[in-house]
CSV table of C-alpha atoms and ligand atoms in Angstrom, one decimal:
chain,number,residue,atom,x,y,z
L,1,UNK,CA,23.6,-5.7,0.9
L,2,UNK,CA,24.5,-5.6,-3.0
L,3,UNK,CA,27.9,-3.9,-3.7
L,4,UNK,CA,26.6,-1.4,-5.9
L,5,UNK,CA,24.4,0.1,-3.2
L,6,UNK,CA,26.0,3.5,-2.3
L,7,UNK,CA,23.0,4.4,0.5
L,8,UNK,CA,19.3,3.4,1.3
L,9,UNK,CA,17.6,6.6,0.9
L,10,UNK,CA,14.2,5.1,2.2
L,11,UNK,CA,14.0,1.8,4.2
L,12,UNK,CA,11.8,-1.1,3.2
L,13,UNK,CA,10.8,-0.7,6.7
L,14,UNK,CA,9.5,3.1,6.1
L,15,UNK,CA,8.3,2.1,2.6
L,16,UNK,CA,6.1,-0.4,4.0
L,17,UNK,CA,4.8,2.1,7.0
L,18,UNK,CA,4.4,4.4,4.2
L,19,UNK,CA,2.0,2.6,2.5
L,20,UNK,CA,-0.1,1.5,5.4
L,21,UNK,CA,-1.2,5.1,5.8
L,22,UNK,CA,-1.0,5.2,1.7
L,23,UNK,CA,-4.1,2.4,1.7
L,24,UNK,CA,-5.5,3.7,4.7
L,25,UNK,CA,-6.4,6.9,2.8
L,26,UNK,CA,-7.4,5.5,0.0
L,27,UNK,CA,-9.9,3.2,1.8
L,28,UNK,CA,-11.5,6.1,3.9
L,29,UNK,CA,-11.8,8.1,0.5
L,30,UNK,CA,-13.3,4.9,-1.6
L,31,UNK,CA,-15.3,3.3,1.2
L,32,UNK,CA,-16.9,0.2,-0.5
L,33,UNK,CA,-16.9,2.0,-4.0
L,34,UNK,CA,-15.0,-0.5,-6.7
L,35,UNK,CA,-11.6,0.7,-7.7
L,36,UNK,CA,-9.8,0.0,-10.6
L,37,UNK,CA,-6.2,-0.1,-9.8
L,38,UNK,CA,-4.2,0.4,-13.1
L,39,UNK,CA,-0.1,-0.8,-12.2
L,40,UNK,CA,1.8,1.3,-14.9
L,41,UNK,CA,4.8,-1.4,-15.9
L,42,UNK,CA,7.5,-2.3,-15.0
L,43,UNK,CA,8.4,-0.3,-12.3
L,44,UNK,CA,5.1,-0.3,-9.9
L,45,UNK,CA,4.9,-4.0,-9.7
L,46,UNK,CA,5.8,-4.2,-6.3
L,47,UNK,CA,3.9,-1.0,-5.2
L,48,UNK,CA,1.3,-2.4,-6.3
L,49,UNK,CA,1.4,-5.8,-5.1
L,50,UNK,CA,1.8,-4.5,-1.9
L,51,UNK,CA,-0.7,-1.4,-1.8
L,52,UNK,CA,-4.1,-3.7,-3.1
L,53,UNK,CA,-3.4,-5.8,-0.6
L,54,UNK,CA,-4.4,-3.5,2.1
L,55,UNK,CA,-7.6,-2.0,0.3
L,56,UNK,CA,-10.4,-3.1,1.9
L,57,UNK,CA,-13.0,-2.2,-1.5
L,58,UNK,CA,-13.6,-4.6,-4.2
L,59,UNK,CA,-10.6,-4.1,-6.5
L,60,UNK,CA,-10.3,-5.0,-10.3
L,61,UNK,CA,-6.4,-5.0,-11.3
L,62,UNK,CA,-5.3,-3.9,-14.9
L,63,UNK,CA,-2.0,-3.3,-16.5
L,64,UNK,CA,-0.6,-0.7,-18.5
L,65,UNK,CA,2.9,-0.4,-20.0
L,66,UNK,CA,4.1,2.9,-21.9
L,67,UNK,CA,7.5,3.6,-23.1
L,68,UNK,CA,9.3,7.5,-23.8
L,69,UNK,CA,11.4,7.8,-26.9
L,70,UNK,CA,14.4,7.6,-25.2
L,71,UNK,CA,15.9,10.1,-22.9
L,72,UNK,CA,16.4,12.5,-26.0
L,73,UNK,CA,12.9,13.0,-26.6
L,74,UNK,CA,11.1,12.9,-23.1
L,75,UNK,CA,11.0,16.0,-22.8
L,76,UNK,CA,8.8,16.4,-26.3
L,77,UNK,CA,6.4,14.1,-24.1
L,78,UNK,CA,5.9,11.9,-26.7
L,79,UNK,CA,4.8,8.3,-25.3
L,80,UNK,CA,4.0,5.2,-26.9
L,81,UNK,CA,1.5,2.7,-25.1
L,82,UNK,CA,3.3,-0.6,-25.3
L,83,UNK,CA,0.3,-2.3,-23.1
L,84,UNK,CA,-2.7,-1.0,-23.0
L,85,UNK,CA,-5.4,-1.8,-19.8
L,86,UNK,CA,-8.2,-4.4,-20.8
L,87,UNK,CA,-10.5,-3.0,-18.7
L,88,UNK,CA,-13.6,-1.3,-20.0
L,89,UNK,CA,-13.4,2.4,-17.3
L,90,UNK,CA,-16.6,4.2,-18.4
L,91,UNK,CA,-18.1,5.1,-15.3
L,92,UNK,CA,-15.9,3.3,-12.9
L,93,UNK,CA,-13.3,4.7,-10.4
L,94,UNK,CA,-9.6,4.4,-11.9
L,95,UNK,CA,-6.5,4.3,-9.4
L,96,UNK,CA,-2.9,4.9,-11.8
L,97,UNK,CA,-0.5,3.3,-9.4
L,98,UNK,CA,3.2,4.7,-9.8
L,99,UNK,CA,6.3,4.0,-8.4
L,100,UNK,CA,8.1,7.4,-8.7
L,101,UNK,CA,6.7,10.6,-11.0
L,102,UNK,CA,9.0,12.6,-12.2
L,103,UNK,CA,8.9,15.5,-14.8
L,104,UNK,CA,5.0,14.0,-14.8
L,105,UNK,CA,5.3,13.5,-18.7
L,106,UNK,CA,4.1,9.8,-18.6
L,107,UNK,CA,1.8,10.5,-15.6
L,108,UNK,CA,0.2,13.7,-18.0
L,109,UNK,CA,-0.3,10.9,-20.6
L,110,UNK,CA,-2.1,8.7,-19.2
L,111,UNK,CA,-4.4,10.8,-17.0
L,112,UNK,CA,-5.3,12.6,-20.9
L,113,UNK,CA,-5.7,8.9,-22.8
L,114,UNK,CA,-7.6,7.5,-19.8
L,115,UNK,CA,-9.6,10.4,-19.1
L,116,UNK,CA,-11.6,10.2,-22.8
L,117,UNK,CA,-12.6,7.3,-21.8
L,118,UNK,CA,-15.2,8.6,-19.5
L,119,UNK,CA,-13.8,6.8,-16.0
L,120,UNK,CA,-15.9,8.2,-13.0
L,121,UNK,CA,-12.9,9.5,-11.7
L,122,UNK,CA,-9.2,9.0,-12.4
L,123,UNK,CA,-6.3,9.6,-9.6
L,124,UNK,CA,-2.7,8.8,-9.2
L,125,UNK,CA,-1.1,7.2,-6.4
L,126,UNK,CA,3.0,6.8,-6.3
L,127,UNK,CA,5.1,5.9,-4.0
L,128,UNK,CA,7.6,8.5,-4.3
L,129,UNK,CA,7.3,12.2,-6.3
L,130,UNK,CA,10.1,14.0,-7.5
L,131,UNK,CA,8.2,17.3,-7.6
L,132,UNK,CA,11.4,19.4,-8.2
L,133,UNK,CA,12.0,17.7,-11.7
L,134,UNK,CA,7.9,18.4,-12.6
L,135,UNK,CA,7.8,19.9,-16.4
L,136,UNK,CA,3.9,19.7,-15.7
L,137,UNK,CA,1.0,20.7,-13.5
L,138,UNK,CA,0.7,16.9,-12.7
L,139,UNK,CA,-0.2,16.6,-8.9
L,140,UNK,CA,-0.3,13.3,-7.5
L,141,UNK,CA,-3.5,12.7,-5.1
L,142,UNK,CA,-1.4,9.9,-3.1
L,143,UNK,CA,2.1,10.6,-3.0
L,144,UNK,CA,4.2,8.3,-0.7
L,145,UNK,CA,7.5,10.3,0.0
L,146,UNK,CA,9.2,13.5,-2.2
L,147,UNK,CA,12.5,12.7,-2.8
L,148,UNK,CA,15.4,15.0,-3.8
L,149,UNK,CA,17.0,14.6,-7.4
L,150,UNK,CA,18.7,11.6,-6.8
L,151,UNK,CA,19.3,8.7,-9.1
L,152,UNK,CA,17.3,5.9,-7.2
L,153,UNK,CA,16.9,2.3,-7.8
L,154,UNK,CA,15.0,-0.5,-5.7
L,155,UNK,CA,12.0,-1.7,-4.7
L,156,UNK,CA,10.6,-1.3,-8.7
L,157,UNK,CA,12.8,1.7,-10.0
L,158,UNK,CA,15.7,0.3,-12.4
L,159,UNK,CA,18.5,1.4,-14.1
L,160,UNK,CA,18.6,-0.5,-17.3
L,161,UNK,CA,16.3,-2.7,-16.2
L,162,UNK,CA,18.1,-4.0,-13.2
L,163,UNK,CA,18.0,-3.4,-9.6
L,164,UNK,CA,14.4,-3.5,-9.2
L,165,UNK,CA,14.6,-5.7,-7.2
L,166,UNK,CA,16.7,-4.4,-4.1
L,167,UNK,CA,14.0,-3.8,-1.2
L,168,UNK,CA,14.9,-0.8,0.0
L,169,UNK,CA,15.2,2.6,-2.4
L,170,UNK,CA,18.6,3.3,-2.7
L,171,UNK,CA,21.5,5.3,-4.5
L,172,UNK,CA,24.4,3.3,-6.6
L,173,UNK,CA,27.7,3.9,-6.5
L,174,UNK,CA,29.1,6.1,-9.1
L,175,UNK,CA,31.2,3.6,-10.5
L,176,UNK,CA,28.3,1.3,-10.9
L,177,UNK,CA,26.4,3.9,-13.0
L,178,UNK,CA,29.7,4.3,-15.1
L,179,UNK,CA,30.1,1.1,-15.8
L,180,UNK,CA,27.0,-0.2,-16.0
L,181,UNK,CA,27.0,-2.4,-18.8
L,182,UNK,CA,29.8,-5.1,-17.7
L,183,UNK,CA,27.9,-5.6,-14.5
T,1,PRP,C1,9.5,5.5,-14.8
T,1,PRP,C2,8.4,5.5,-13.8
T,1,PRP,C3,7.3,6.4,-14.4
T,1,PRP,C4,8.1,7.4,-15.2
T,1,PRP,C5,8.2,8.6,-14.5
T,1,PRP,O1,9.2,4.6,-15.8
T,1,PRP,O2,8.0,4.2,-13.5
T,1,PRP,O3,6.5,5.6,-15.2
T,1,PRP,O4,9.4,6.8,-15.4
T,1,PRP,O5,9.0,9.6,-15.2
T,1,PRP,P1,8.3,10.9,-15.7
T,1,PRP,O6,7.5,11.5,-14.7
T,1,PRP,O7,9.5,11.8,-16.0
T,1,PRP,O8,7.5,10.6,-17.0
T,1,PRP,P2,10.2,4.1,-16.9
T,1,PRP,O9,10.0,4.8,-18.2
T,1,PRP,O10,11.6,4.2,-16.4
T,1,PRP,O11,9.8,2.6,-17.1
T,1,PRP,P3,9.8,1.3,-16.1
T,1,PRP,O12,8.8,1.6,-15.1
T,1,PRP,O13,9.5,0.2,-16.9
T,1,PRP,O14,11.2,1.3,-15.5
């Protein structure tokens, strides 16, 4: 186990469990209907990765990246799209796979840019909500576990960009977070 880890908060054992049931509902409510699965970056890639490959439906895969200005201006729910899916959705069923929501700003964002574009539906699946920190009415239709407000890394969250990829979901020690920069 890496030093910084203070606790595992959720197991890579329960995470995988978790998403078991996680595709087992989302096969049962697509049948054999296509589904576009759109894995916001960075943090998703391994939710992803792991959720398609239990979908039993013809799945098309797309990307998206967005970036917040910054802590500061978060809040203001201003979001840039730094990738943008290639994907043409008119008509088709859209999946936005995330790994944690949070206040629901980005989550808001890209439900609004992707709805004008006409999908036949559009629905969010994450594998962890932090519904006490919601700013919005985002819900999320698939929502793995809801976690307390906890600073979490592992298994695709980051903190400045590192630690993604620790397999469980874990806390860091405070010291870690404090000096964060040397490590
Ligand atoms: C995280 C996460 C969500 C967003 C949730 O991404 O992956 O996209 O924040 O927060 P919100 O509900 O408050 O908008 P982040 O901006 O850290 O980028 P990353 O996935 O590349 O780490």
């Amino acid at each position: 186990m890496l030093e910084a880890i203070k606790e595992i908060v959720i197991s890579e054992e329960d995470i995988q469990q978790k998403i078991k049931e996680l595709a087992a509902k989302i096969n049962n409510d697509y049948s054999s209907e296509e589904l576009i699965v759109i894995c916001i970056l960075k943090g998703s890639l391994f939710f992803t990765s792991d959720i398609i490959r239990l979908l039993t439906m013809p799945v098309v895969v797309d990307y998206m990246a967005i970036s917040s200005y910054g802590n500061a201006t978060k809040s203001s729910g201003v979001v840039r799209i730094l990738k943008d899916i290639e994907e043409h959705i008119e008509g088709r069923h859209c999946l936005i796979i995330e790994d944690i929501v949070d206040t629901g700003l980005s989550a808001g964002y890209m439900k609004n840019i992707l709805s004008l574009r006409n999908p036949k539906s559009l629905k969010i699946c994450s594998l962890l909500d932090k519904k006490i920190m919601r700013i919005n009415d985002i819900e999320v239709d698939y929502a793995g576990f809801v976690v307390p407000e906890k600073f979490l890394v592992g298994y695709g969250l980051d903190f400045r960009d590192k630690y993604r990829h620790i397999r469980d979901v874990v806390t860091l020690k405070e010291e870690v977070i404090g000096v964060s920069d040397k490590l």
